[in-house]
Tab-separated table of C-alpha atoms and ligand atoms in Angstrom:
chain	number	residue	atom	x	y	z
A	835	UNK	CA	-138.654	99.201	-192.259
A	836	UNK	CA	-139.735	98.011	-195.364
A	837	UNK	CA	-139.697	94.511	-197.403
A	838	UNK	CA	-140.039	92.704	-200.380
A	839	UNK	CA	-142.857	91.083	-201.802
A	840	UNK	CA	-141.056	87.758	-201.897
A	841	UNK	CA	-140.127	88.161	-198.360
A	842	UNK	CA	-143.364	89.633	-197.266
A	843	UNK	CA	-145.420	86.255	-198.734
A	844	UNK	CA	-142.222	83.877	-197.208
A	845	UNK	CA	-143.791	85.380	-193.825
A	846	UNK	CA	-147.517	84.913	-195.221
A	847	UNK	CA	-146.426	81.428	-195.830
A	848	UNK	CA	-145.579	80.562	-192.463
A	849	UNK	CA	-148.949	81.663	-191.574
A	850	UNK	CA	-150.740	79.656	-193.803
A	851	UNK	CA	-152.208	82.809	-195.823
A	852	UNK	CA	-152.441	81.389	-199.502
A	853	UNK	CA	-149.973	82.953	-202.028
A	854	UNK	CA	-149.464	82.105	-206.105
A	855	UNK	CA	-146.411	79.264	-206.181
A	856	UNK	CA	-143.393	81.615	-206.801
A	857	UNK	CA	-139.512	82.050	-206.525
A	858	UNK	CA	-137.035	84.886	-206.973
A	859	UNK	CA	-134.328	85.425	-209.899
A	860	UNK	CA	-131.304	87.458	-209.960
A	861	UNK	CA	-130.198	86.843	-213.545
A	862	UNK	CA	-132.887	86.143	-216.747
A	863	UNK	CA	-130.782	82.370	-216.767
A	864	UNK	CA	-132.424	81.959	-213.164
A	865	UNK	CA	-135.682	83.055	-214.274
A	866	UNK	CA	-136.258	81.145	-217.621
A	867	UNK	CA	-135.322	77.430	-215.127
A	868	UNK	CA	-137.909	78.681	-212.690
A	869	UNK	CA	-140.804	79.757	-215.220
A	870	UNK	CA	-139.830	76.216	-216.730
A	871	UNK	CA	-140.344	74.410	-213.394
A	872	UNK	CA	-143.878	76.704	-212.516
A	873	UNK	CA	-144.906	76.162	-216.406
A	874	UNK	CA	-147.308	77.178	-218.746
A	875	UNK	CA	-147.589	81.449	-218.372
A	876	UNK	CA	-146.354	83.459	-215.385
A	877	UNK	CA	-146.321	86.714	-213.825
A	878	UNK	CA	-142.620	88.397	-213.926
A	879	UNK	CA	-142.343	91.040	-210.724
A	880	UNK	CA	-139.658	93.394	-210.365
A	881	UNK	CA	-138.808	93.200	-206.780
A	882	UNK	CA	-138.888	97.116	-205.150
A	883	UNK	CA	-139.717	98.970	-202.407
A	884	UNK	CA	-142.529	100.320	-203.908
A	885	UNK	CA	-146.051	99.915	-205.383
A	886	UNK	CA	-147.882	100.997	-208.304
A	887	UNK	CA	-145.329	98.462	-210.305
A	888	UNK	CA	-148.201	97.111	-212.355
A	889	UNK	CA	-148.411	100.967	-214.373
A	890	UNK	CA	-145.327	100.946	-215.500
A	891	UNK	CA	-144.387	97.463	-216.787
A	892	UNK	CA	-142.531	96.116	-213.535
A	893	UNK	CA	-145.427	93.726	-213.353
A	894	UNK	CA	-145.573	91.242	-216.793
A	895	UNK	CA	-147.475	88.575	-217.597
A	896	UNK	CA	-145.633	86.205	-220.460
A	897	UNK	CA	-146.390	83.052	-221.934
A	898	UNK	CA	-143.163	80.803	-222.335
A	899	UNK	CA	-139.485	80.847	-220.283
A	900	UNK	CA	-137.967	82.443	-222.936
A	901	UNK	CA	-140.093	85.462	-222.391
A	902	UNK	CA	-139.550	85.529	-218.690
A	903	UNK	CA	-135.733	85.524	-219.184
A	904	UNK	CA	-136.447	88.552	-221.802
A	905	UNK	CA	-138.591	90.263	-219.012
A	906	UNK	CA	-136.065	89.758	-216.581
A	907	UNK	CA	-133.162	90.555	-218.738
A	908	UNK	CA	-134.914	93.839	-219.148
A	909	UNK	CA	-136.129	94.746	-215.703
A	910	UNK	CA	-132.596	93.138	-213.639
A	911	UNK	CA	-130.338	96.119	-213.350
A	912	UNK	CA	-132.639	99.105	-214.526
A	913	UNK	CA	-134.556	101.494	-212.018
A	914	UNK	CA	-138.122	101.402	-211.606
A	915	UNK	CA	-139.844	104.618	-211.875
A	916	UNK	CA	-143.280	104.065	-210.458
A	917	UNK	CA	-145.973	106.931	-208.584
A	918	UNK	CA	-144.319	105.534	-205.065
A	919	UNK	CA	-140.951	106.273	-206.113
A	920	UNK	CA	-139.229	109.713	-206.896
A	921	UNK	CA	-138.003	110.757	-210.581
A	922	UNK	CA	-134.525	108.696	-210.101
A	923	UNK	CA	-136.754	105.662	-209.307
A	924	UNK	CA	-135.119	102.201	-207.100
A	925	UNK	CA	-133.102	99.837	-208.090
A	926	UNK	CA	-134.608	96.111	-209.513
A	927	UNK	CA	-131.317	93.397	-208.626
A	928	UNK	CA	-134.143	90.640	-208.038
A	929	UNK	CA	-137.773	89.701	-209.939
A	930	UNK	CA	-139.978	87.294	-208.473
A	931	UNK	CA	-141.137	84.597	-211.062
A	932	UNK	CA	-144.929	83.492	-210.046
A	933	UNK	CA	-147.089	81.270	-211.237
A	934	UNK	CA	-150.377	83.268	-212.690
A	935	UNK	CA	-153.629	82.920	-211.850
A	936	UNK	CA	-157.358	83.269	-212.970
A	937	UNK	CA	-158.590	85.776	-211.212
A	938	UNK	CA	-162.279	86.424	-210.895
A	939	UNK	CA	-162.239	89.407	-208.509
A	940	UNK	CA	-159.993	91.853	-207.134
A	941	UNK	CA	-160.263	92.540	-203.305
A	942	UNK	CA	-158.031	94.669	-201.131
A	943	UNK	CA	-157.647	94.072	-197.063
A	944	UNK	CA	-154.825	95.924	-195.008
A	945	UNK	CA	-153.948	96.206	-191.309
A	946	UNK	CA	-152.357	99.837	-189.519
A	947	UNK	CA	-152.306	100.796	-185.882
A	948	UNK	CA	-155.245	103.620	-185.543
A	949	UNK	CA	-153.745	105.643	-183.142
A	950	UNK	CA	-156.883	107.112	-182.160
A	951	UNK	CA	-158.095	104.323	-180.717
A	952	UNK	CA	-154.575	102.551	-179.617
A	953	UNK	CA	-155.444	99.134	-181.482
A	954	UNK	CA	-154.781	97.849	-185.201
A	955	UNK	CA	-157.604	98.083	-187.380
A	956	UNK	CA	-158.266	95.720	-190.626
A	957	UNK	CA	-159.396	97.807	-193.920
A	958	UNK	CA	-161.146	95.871	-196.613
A	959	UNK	CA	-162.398	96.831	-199.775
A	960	UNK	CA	-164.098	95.042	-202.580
A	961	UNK	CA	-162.252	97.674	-205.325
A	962	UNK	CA	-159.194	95.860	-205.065
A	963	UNK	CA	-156.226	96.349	-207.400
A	964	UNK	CA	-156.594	100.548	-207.412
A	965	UNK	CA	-154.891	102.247	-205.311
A	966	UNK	CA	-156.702	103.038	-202.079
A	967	UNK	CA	-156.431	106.070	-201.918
A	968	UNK	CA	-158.683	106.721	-204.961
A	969	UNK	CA	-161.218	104.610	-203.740
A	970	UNK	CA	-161.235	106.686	-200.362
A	971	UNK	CA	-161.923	109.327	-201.808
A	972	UNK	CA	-164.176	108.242	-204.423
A	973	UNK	CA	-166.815	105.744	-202.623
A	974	UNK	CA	-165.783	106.179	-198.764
A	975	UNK	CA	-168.481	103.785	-198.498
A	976	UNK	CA	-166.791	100.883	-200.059
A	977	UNK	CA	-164.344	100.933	-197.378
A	978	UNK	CA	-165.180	98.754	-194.217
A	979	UNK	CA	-163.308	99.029	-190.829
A	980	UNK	CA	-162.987	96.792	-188.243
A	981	UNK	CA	-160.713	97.005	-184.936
A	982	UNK	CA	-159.176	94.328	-183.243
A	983	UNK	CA	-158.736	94.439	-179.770
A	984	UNK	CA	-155.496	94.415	-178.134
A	985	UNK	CA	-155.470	92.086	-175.801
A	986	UNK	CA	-158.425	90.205	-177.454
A	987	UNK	CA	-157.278	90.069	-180.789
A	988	UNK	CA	-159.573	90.121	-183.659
A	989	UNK	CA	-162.861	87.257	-183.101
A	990	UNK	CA	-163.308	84.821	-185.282
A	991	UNK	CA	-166.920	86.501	-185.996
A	992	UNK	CA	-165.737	89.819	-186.512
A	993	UNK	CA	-163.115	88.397	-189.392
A	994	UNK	CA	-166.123	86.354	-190.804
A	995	UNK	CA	-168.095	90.131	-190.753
A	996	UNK	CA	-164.992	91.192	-192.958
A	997	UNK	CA	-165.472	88.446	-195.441
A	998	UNK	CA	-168.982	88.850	-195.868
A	999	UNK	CA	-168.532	92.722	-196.323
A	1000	UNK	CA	-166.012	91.801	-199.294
A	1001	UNK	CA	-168.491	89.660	-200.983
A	1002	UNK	CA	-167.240	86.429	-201.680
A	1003	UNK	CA	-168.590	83.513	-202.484
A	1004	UNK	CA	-169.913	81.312	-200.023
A	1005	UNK	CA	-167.422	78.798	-200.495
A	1006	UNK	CA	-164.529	81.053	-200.249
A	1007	UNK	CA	-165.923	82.407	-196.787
A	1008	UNK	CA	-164.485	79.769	-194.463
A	1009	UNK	CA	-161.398	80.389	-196.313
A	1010	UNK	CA	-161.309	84.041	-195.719
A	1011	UNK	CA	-162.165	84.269	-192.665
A	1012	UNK	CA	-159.363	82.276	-191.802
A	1013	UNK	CA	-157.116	84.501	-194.121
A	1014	UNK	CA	-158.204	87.307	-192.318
A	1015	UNK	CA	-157.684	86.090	-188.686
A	1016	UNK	CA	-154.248	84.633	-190.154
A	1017	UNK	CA	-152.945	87.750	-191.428
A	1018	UNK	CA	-153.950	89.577	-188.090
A	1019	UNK	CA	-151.479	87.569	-186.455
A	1020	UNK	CA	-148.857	88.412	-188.834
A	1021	UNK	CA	-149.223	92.099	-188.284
A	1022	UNK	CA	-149.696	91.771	-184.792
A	1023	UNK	CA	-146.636	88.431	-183.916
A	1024	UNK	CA	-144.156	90.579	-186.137
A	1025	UNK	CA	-144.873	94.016	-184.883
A	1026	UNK	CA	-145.673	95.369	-188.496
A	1027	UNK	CA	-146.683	99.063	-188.792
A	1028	UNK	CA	-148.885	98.040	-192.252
A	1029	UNK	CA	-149.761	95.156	-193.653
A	1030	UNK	CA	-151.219	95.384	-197.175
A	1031	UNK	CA	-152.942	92.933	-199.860
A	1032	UNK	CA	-153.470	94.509	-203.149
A	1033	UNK	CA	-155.232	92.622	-204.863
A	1034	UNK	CA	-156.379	89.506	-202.683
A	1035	UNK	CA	-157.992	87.899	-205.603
A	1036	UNK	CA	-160.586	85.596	-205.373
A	1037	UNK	CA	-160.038	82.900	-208.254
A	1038	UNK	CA	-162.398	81.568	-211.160
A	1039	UNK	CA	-162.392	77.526	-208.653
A	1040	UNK	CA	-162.887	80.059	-205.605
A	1041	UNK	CA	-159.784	79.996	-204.247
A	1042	UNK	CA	-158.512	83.196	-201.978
A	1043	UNK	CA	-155.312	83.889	-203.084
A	1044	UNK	CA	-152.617	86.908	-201.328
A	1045	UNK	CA	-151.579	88.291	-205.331
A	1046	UNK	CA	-149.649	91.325	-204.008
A	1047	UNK	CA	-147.625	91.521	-200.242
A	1048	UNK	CA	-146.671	94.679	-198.476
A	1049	UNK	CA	-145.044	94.487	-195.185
A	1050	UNK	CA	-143.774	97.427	-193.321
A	1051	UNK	CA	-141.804	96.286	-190.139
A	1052	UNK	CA	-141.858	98.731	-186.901
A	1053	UNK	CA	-138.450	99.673	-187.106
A	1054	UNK	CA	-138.252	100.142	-182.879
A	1055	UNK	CA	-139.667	96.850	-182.548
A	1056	UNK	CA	-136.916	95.067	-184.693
A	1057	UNK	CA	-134.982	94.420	-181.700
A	1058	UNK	CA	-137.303	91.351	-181.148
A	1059	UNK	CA	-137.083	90.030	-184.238
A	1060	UNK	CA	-133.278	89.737	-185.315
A	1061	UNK	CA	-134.360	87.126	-188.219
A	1062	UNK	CA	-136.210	89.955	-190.074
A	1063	UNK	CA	-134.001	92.917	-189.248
A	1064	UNK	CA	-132.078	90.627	-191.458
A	1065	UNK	CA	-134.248	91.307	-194.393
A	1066	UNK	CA	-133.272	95.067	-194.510
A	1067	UNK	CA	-132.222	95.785	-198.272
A	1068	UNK	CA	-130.270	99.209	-198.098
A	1069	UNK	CA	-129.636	99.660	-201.599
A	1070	UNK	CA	-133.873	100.317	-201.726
A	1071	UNK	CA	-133.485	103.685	-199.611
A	1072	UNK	CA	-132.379	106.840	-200.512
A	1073	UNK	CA	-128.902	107.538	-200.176
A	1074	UNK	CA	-129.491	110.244	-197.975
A	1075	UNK	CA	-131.656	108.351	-195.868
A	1076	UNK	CA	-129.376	105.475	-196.101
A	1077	UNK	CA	-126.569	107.509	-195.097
A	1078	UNK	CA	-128.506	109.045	-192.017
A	1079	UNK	CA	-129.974	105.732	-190.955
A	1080	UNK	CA	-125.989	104.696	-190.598
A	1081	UNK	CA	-125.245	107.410	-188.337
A	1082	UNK	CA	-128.154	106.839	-186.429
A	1083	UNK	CA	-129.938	110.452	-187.163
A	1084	UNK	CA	-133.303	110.634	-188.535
A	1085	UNK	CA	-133.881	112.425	-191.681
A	1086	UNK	CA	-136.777	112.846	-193.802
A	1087	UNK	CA	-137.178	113.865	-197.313
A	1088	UNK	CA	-139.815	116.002	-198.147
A	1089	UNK	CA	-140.729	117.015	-201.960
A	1090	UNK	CA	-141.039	120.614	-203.247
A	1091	UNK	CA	-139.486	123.222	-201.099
A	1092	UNK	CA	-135.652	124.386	-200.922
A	1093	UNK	CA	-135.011	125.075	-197.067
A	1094	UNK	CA	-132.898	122.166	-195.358
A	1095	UNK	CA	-134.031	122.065	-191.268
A	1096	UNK	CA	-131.453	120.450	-189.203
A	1097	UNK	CA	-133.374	120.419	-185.427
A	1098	UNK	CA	-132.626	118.427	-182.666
A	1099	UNK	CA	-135.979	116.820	-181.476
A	1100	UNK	CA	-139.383	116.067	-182.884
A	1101	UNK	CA	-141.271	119.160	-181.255
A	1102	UNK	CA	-138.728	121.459	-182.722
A	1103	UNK	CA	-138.992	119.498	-186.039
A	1104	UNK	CA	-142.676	120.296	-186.351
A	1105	UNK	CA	-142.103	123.990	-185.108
A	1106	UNK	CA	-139.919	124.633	-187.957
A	1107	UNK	CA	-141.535	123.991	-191.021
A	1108	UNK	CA	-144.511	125.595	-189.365
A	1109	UNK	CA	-141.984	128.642	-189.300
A	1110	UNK	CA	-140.880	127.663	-192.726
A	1111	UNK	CA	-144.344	127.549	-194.253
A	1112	UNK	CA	-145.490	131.037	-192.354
A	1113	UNK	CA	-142.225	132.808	-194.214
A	1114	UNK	CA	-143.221	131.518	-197.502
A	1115	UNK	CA	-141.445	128.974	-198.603
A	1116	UNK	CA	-141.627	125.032	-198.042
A	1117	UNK	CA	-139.547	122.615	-196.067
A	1118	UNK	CA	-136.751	120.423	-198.197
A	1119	UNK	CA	-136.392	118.233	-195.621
A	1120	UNK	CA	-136.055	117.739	-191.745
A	1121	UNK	CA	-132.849	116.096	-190.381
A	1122	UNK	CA	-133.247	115.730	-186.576
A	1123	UNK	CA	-129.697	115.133	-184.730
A	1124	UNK	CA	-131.410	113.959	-181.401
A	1125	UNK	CA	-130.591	114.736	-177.706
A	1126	UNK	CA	-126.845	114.087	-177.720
A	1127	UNK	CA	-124.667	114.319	-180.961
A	1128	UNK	CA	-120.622	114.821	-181.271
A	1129	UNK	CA	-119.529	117.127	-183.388
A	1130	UNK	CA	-118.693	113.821	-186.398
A	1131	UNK	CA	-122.656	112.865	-185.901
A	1132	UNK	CA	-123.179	117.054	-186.623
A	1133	UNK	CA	-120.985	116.795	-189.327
A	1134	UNK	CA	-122.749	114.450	-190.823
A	1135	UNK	CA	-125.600	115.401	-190.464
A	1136	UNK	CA	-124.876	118.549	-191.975
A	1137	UNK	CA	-123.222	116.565	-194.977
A	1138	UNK	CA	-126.449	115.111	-195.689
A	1139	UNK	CA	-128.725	118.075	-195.560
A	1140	UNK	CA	-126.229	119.655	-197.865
A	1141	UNK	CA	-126.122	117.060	-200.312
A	1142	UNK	CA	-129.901	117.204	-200.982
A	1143	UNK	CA	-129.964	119.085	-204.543
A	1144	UNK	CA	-133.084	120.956	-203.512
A	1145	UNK	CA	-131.617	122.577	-200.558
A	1146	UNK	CA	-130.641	126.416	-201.520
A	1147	UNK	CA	-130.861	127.505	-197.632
A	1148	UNK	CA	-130.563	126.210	-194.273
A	1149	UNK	CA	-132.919	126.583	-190.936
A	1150	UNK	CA	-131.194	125.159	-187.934
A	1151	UNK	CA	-133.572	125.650	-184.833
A	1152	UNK	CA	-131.333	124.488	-182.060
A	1153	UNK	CA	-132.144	123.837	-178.155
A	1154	UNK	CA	-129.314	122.802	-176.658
A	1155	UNK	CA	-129.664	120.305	-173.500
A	1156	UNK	CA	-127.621	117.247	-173.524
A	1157	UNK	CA	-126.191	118.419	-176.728
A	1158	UNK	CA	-124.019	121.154	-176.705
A	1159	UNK	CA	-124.463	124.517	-178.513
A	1160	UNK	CA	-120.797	124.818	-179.191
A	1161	UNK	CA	-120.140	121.615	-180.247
A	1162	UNK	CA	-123.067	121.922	-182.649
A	1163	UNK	CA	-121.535	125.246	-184.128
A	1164	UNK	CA	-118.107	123.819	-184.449
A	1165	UNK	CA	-119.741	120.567	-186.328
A	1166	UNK	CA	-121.856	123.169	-188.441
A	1167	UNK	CA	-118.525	125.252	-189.203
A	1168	UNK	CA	-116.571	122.110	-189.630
A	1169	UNK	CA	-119.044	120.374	-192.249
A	1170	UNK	CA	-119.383	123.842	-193.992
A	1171	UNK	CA	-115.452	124.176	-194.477
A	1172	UNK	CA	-114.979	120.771	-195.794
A	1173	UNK	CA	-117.561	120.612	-198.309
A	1174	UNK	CA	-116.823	124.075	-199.658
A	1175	UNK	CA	-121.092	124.240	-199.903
A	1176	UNK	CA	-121.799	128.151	-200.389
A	1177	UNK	CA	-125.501	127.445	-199.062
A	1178	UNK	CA	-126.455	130.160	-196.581
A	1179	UNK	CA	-127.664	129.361	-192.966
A	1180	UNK	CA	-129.603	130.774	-190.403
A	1181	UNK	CA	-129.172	129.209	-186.898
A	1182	UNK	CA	-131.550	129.759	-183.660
A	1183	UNK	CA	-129.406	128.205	-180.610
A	1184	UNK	CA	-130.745	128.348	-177.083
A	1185	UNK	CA	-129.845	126.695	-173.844
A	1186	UNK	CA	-126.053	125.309	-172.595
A	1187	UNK	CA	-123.658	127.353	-174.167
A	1188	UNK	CA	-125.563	129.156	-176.967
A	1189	UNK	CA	-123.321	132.323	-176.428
A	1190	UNK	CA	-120.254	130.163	-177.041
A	1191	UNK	CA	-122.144	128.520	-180.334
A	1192	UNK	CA	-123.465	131.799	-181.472
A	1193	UNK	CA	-119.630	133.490	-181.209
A	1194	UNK	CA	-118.236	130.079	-182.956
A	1195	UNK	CA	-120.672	130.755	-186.198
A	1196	UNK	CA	-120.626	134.603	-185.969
A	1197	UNK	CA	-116.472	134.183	-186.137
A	1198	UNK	CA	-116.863	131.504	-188.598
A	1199	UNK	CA	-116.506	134.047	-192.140
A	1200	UNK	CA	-119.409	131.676	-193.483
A	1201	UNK	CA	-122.537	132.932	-194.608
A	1202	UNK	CA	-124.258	132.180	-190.877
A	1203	UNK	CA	-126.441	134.170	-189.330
A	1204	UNK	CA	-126.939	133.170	-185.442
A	1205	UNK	CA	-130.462	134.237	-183.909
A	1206	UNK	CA	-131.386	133.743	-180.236
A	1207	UNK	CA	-134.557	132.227	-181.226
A	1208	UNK	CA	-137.109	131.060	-183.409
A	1209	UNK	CA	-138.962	134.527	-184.016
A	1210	UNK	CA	-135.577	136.397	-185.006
A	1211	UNK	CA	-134.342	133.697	-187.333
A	1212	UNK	CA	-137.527	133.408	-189.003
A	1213	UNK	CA	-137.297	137.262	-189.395
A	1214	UNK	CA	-133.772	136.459	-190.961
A	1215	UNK	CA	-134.900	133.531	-193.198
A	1216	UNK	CA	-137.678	135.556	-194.273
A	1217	UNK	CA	-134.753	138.262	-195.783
A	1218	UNK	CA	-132.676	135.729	-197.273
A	1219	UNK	CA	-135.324	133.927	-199.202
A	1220	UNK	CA	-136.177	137.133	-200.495
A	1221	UNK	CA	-132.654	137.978	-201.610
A	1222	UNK	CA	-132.522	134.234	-202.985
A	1223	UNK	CA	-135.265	134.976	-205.436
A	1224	UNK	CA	-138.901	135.026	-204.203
A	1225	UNK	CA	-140.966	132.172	-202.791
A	1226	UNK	CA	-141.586	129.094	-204.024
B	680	GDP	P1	-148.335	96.654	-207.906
B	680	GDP	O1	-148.838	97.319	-209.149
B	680	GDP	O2	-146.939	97.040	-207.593
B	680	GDP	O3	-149.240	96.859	-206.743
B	680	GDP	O4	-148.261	95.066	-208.245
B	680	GDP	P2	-149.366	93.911	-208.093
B	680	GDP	O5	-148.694	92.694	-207.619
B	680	GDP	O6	-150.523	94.376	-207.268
B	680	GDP	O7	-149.832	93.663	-209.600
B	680	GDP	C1	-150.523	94.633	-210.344
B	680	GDP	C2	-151.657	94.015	-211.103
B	680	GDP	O8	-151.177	93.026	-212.014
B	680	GDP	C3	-152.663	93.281	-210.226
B	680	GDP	O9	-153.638	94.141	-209.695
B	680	GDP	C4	-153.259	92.286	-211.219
B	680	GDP	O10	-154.316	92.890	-211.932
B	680	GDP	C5	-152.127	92.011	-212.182
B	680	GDP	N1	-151.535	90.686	-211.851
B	680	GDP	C6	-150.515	90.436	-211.017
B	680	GDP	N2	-150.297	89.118	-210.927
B	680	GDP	C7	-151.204	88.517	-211.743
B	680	GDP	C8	-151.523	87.155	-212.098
B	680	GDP	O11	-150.922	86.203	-211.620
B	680	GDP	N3	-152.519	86.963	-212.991
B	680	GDP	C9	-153.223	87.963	-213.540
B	680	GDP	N4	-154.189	87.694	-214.403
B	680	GDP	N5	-152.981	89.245	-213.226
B	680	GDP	C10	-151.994	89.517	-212.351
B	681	MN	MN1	-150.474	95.769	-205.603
């Protein structure tokens, strides 16, 4: 799950990481009092689930109140379009008001479980304020490593390593090795699947300073921590994912292709857009239904994968366990009725009562064709796409 800034440096605060003085606005009236109370210039933040805000004017720096309120007037209520976001962008309903700094150097640290060694490993960077990714590939070099250990933690002296591999100053170092171990605790005591500081900014009186706050949550870890399920904003996530996360079925989005896969398990997941991608087309997105769905959750689920714009056809690759082929069918038929969607369908069903399920779609008058397996409906999807026009 992810956060806001404001909320992700309300958590830094509590572990005594440094971030700029700051409060959030909902209305420009809100933010003109609280750039009054900070004085003198500030930084206006729209407040998204997303980076890359600085590009595209979600990030301004302004000199009196009366410019934050204009800044906020402007950015309250619009969408922010940003290289994080897709085309229709995410909502802005709050901008964080801080208090702006003079920043000397740009630095970038983050935490993420490397799940090839089983322990969370610290990234730091002295090319802060890029995105990452650029410098990865750019100067791999400039990119230091270091894992904690999980039962150990991360040493004092390996933090302190950290800090003098970003550079800074030798009075900042006490300062940032203390950051470092501090924010290792946050990822760790809040079991966070990233923790990200872009920039930590080092400041012209030496100061070490958390500028920027990302803070993914592990959403099957949440349980633990009922204060900051709390923090979930919906109206951040994509309806369709919004919409699945309510019935409990995990779907993912995924850009460029125009076949919907409706599976029910991760193995099968992965197994069809492999089968997707040898047929010659690309993947729209994966909906998996889980071990054991009634026929509303199929429904739904069916709904949603419908409801994606990009979807022109759908794979279902089916193995029926717990969950039922027939049920699944009569779901598939049901959801296919109701929203009148002419999208064709191929459907591979094995296991308990996949000669029921296949009868149920075959009878259905819809445009599904029922395959024993994963071979003959790719051999079928193959056809179709053809008929739909070519590849994409
Ligand atoms: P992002 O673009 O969404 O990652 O937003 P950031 O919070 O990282 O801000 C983007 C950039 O704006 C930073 O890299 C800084 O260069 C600049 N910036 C943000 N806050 C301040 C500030 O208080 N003072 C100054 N001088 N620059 C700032
Ligand atoms: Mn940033």
């Amino acid at each position: 799950m992810n956060i806001h800034e404001y909320q992700a440096k309300q958590i830094l605060d509590r572990y005594g990481v440094p971030t700029p003085r700051a409060e959030v606005a909902t209305t420009a009236a809100e933010a003109k009092e609280i750039a009054a109370r900070i004085g003198g210039r500030v930084v206006v933040k729209a407040q998204v689930h997303a980076g890359g805000r600085g590009k595209v004017g979600g990030v301004r720096l302004v000199d009196t109140p009366a410019e934050a309120a204009d800044v906020a007037e402007s950015l309250i209520g619009s969408r922010l379009v940003t290289n994080q976001t897709g085309p229709a962008g995410v909502p802005v309903e709050k901008v964080m008001i801080a208090e702006t700094l003079d920043i000397k150097k740009e630095l970038y640290l983050s935490i993420v479980v490397d799940g090839n060694i089983g322990a969370p490993v610290v990234m730091a960077s002295t090319e802060g304020g890029v995105e990452i990714e650029e410098v990865a590939e750019r100067s791999p070099e400039k990119i230091f490593r270091v894992a904690g250990d999980p039962l150990i933690g991360l040493t004092t002296y390996r933090a302190r390593d950290l800090a003098m591999a970003l550079e800074v100053p030798p009075e900042a170092l006490r300062s940032a090795t203390a950051l470092i171990s501090n924010l290792y605790r946050v990822f760790v005591e809040n079991d966070c699947s990233l923790v990200e500081i872009n920039p930590l900014v080092i400041t012209a009186d030496h100061q070490i300073v958390a500028l920027d706050a990302k803070i993914n949550l592990e959403d099957d870890a949440l349980f633990r921590h009922p204060d900051l399920a709390e923090l979930r904003d919906s109206n951040q996530q994509d309806p369709l994912e919004r919409r699945a996360y309510k019935s409990d079925l995990a779907y993912v989005k995924l850009d460029g292709g125009r076949v919907g896969c409706m599976v029910n398990g991760a193995g099968l997941a992965m197994a069809t857009m492999d089968i997707t991608k040898v047929v010659g087309a690309d993947p729209a997105n994966f909906l998996d239904i889980g071990g054991s769905a009634d026929q509303e959750r199929i429904e739904e689920a069916f709904k949603i994968i419908m409801d994606d714009d990009d979807v022109e056809i759908i794979l279902v690759n089916l193995f029926a366990g717990i969950a039922r082929a027939d049920v699944v069918a009569a779901g598939i038929v049901a959801a296919a009725k109701e929203t009148n969607a002419h999208i064709p369908m191929v459907v591979a069903m094995r296991g308990t009562n996949a000669d029921e399920g296949l009868a149920i779609l075959a009878n259905s008058g819809l445009d599904i064709t029922g395959a024993p397996d994963l071979a003959g409906a790719a051999d079928v999807l193959r056809q179709k796409l053809l008929e739909t026009g070519g590849n994409n």
